[in-house]
Short mmCIF file of C-alpha atoms in Angstrom, two decimals:
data_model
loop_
_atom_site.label_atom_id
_atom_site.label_comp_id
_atom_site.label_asym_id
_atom_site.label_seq_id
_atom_site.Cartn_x
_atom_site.Cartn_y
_atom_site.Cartn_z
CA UNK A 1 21.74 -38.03 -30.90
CA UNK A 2 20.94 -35.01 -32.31
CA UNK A 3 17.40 -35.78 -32.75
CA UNK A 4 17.26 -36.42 -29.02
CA UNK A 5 18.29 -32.66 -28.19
CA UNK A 6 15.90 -31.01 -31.00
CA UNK A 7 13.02 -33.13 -29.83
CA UNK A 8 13.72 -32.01 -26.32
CA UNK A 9 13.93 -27.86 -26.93
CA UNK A 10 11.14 -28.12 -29.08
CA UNK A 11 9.68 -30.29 -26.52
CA UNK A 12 10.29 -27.31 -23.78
CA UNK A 13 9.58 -24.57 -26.29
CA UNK A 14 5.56 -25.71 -26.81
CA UNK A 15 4.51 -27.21 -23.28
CA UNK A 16 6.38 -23.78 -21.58
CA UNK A 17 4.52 -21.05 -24.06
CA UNK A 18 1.36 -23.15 -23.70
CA UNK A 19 1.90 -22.58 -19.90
CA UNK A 20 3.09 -19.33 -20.20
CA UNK A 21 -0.05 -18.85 -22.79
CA UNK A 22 -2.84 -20.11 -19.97
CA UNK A 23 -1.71 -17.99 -17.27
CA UNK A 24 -1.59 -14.79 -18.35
CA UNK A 25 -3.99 -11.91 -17.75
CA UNK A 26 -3.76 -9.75 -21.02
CA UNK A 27 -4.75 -11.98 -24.16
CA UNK A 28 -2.54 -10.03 -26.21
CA UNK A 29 0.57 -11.37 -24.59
CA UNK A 30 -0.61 -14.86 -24.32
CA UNK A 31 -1.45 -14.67 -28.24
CA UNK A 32 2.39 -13.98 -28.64
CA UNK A 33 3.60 -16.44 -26.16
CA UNK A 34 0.94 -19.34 -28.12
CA UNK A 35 2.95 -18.14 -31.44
CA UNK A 36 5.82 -19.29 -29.98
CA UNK A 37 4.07 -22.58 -29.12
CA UNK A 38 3.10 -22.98 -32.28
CA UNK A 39 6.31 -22.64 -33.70
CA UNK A 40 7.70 -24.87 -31.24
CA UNK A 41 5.43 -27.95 -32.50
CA UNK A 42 6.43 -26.82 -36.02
CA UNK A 43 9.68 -28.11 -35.45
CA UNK A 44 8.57 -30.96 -33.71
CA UNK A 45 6.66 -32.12 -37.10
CA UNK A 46 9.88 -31.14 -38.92
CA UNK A 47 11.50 -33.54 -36.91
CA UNK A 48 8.61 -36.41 -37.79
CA UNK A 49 9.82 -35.70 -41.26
CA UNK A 50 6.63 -33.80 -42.24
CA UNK A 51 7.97 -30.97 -43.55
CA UNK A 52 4.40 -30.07 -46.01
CA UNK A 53 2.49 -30.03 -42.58
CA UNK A 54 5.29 -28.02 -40.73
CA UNK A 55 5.05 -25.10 -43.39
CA UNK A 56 1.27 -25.69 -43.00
CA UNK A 57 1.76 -24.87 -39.15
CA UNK A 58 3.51 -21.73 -39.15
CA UNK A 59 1.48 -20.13 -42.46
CA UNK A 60 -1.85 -21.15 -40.79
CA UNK A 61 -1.53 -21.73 -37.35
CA UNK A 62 1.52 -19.13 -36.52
CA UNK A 63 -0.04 -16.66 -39.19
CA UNK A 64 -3.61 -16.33 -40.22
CA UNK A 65 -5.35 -17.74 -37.18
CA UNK A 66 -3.22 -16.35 -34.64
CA UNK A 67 -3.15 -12.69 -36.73
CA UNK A 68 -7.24 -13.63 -36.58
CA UNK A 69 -7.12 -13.75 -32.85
CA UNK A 70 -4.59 -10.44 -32.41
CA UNK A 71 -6.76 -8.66 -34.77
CA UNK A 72 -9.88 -9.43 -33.09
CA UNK A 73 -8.41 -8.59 -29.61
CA UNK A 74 -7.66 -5.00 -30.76
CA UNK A 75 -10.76 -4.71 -32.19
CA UNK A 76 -12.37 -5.22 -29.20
CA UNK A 77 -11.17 -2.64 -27.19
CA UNK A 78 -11.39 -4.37 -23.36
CA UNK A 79 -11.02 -2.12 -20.26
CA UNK A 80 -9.03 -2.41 -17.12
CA UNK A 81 -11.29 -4.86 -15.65
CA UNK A 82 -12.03 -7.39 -18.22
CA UNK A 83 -8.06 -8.30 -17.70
CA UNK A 84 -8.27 -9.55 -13.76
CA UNK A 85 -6.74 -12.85 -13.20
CA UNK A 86 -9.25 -15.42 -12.54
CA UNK A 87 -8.81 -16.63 -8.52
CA UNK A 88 -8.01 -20.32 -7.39
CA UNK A 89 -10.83 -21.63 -5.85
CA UNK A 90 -11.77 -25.70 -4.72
CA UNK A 91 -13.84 -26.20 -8.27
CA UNK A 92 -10.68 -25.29 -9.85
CA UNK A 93 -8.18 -27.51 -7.96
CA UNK A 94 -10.79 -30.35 -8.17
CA UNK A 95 -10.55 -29.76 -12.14
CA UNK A 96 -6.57 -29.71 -12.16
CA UNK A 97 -6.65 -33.02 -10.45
CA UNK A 98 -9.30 -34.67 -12.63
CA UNK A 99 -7.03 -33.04 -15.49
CA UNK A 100 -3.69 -34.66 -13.77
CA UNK A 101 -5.70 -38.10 -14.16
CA UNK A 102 -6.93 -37.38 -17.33
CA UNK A 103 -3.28 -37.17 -18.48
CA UNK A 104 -1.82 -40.34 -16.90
CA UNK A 105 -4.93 -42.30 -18.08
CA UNK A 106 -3.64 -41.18 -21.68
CA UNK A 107 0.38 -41.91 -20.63
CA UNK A 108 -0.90 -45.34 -19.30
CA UNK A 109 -2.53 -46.40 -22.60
CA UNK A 110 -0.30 -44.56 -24.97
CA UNK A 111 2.97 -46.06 -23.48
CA UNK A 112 1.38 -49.65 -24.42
CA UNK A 113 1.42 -49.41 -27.90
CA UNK A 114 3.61 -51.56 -29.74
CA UNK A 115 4.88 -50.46 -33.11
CA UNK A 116 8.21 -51.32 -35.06
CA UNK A 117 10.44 -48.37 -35.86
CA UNK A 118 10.77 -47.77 -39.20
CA UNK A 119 14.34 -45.95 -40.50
CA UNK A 120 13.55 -46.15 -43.92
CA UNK A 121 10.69 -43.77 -45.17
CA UNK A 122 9.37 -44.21 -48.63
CA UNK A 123 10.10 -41.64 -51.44
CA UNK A 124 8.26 -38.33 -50.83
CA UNK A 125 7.18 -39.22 -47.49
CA UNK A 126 5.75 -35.33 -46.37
CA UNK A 127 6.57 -33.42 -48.68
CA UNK A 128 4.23 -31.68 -50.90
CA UNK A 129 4.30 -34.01 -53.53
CA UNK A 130 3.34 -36.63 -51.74
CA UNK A 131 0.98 -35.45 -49.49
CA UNK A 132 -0.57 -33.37 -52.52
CA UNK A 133 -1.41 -36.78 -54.37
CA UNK A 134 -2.75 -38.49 -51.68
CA UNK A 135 -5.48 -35.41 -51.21
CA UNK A 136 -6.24 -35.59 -54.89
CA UNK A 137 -6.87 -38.87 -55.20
CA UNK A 138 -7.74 -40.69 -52.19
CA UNK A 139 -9.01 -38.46 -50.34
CA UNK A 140 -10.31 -35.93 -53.15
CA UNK A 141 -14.60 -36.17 -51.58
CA UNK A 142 -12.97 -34.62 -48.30
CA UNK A 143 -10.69 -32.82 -49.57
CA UNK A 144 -13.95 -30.66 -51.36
CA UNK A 145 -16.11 -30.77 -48.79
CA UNK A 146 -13.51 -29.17 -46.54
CA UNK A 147 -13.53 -25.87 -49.70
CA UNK A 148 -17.55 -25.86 -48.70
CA UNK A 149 -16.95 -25.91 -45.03
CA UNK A 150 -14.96 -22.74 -45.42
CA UNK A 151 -17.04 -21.01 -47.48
CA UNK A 152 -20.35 -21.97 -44.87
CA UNK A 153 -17.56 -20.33 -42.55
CA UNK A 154 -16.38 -17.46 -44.29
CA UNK A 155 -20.40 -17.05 -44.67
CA UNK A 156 -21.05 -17.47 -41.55
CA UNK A 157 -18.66 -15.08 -40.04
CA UNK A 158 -20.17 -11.96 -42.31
CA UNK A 159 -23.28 -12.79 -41.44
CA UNK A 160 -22.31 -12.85 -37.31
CA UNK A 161 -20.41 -9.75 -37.83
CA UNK A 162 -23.16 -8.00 -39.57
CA UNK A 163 -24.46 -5.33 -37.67
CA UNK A 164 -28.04 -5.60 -37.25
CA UNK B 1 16.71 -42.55 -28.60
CA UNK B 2 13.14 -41.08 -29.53
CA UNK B 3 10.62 -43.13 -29.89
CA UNK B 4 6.89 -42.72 -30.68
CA UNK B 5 5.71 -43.04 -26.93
CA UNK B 6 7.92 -39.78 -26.25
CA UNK B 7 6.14 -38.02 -29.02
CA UNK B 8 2.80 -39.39 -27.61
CA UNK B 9 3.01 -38.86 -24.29
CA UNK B 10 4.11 -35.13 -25.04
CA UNK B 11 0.97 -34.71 -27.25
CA UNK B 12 -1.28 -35.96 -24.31
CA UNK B 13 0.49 -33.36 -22.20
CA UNK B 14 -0.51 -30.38 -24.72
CA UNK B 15 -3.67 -32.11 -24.92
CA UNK B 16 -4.17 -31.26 -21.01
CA UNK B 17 -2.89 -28.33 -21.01
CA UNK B 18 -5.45 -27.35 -23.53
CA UNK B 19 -8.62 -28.71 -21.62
CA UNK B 20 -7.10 -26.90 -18.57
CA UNK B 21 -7.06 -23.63 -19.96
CA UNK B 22 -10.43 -23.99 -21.75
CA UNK B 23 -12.19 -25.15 -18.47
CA UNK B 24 -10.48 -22.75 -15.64
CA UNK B 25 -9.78 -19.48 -17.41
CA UNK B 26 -12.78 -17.26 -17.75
CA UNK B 27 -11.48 -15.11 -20.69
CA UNK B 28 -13.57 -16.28 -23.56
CA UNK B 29 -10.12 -15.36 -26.16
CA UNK B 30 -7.85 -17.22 -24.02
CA UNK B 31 -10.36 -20.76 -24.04
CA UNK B 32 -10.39 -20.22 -27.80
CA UNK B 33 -6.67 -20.37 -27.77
CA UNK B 34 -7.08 -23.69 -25.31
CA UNK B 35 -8.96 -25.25 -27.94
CA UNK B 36 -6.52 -24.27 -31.20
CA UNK B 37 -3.65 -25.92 -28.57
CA UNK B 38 -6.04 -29.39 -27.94
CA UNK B 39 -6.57 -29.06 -32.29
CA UNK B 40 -2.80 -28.88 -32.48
CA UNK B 41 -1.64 -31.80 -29.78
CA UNK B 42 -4.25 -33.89 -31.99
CA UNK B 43 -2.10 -33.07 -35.29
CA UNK B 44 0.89 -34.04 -33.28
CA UNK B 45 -0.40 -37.29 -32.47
CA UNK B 46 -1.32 -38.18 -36.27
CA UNK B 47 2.07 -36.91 -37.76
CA UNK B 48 3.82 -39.22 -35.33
CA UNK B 49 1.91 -42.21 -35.52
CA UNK B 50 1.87 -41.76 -39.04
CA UNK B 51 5.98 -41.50 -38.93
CA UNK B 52 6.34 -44.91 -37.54
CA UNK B 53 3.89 -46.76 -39.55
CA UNK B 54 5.17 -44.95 -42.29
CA UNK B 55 2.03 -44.28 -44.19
CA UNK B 56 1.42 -40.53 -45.39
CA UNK B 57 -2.75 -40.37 -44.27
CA UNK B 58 -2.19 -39.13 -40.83
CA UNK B 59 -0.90 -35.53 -43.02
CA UNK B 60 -3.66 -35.70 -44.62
CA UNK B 61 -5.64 -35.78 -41.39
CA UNK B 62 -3.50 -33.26 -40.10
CA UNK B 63 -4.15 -30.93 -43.03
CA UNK B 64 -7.97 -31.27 -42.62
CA UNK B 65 -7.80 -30.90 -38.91
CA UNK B 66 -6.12 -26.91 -39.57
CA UNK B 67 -9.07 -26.74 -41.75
CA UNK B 68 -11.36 -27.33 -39.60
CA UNK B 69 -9.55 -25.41 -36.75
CA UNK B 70 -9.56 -22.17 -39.19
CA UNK B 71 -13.33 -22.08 -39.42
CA UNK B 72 -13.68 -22.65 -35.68
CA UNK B 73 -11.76 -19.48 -34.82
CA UNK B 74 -13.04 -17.41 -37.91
CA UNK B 75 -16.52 -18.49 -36.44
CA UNK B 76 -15.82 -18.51 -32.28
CA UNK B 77 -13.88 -15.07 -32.64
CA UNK B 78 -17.40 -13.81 -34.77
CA UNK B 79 -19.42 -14.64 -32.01
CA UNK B 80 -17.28 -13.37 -29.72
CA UNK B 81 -17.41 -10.17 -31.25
CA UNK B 82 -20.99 -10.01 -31.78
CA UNK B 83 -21.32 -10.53 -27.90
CA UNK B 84 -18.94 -8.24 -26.73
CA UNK B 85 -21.26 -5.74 -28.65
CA UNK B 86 -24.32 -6.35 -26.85
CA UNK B 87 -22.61 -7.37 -23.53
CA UNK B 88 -19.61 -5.10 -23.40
CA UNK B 89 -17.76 -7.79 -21.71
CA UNK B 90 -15.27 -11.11 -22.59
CA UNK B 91 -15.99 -12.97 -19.45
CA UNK B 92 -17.74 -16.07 -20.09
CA UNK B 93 -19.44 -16.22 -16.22
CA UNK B 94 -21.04 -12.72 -17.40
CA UNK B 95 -23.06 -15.01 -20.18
CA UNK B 96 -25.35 -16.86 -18.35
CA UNK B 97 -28.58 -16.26 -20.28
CA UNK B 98 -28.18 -20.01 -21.83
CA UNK B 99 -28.26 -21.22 -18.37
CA UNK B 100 -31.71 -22.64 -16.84
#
């Protein structure tokens, strides 16, 4: 029962800072609102008893990238008029309803999966442990090509920043 | 009773919400955050499935997916910056000089 009333605030907690996150003028504030978000699907994966990926969440998602965004938004000093709300025009409506079928073309094929509910998860299922020797050993070739992709990004975003 | 189609369904929502704000807002900061939300309803979708079929991959996934997100924005937010330098502006209708 319990589980019911967790999913459903932390439910709430990410769709409503996600909206709260789109329509907002000043980037700063909707960086803090998607924070929020973020924390709210934290506890959603606590919930799926993935703890390892939860703690993943708020230390990368909730903290570096999101202090990468705020950080980059003060840098970039933006006047008065950069921070007009955008206006509601027939392209954009037309978008929101394509959007409105996207969605129940994805409720319409996700409610039609079948699968069993398992109650009884295997030892260390998400926690570090577990997820830690599954990356080093089945999936230890990804696991080192994703080092390389951040260093061709950390390279990447010196060279872009250089000035020329 | 939760069950997995709650979990999806409410992924597919964050999903939307995410390709709405990266296709109507204008503010090239506030698509980038559109996209991190689509990267994170995708995550939510492979923790859950992986929950009920009780296999331990879909973290895995999950972990490379924030991997992959981190380089986006470290990359996205340096060519934002770059822009703003030559265009002195973060609307992304005042960067037409891709367009035909």
């Amino acid at each position: 029962m319990s589980e019911t009333i967790f999913f459903y605030i932390f439910a709430v907690i990410s769709v409503g800072m996600v909206l709260l996150m789109i329509f907002q003028t000043n980037p700063i504030v909707s960086a803090l609102y998607l924070v929020f978000g973020f924390f709210g699907v934290a506890g959603l994966y606590v919930l799926l008893s993935a703890p390892f990926v939860a703690v993943l969440q708020v230390l990368v998602y909730a903290g570096a990238i999101m202090v990468l965004f705020l950080f980059v938004l003060m840098l970039l000093n933006l006047r008065k008029e950069d921070l007009v709300y955008d206006r509601l025009n027939w392209r954009k409506i037309g978008v929101g309803g394509v959007a409105i079928l996207f969605l129940g073309f994805l409720a319409h094929h996700f409610t039609r999966i079948q699968i069993q509910p398992f109650f009884d998860l295997p030892e260390n299922f998400g926690t570090p442990e577990g997820v830690g020797r599954l990356l080093f050993t089945t999936y230890l070739i990804p696991f080192e090509l994703v080092s390389i992709l951040l260093l061709v990004a950390i390279i990447g975003a010196v060279v872009l920043g250089k000035r020329q | 009773m939760i069950t997995i189609h709650h979990y999806l369904i409410l992924s597919a929502l964050l999903f939307t919400l995410g390709l709405l704000g990266a296709v109507l807002r204008k503010n090239i900061l506030i698509v980038l955050m559109s996209i991190e939300v689509m990267m994170n309803a995708i995550n939510l979708t492979f923790i859950a499935v992986s929950r009920y079929l009780r296999v331990m991959d879909g973290h895995v996934v999950a972990f490379f997916v924030m991997a992959v997100a981190a380089a986006e924005a470290a990359i996205g937010l340096a060519i934002v910056v770059s822009l703003f330098r030559t265009r002195q502006t973060i609307k992304t209708t005042d960067w037409r000089m891709m367009r035909g």
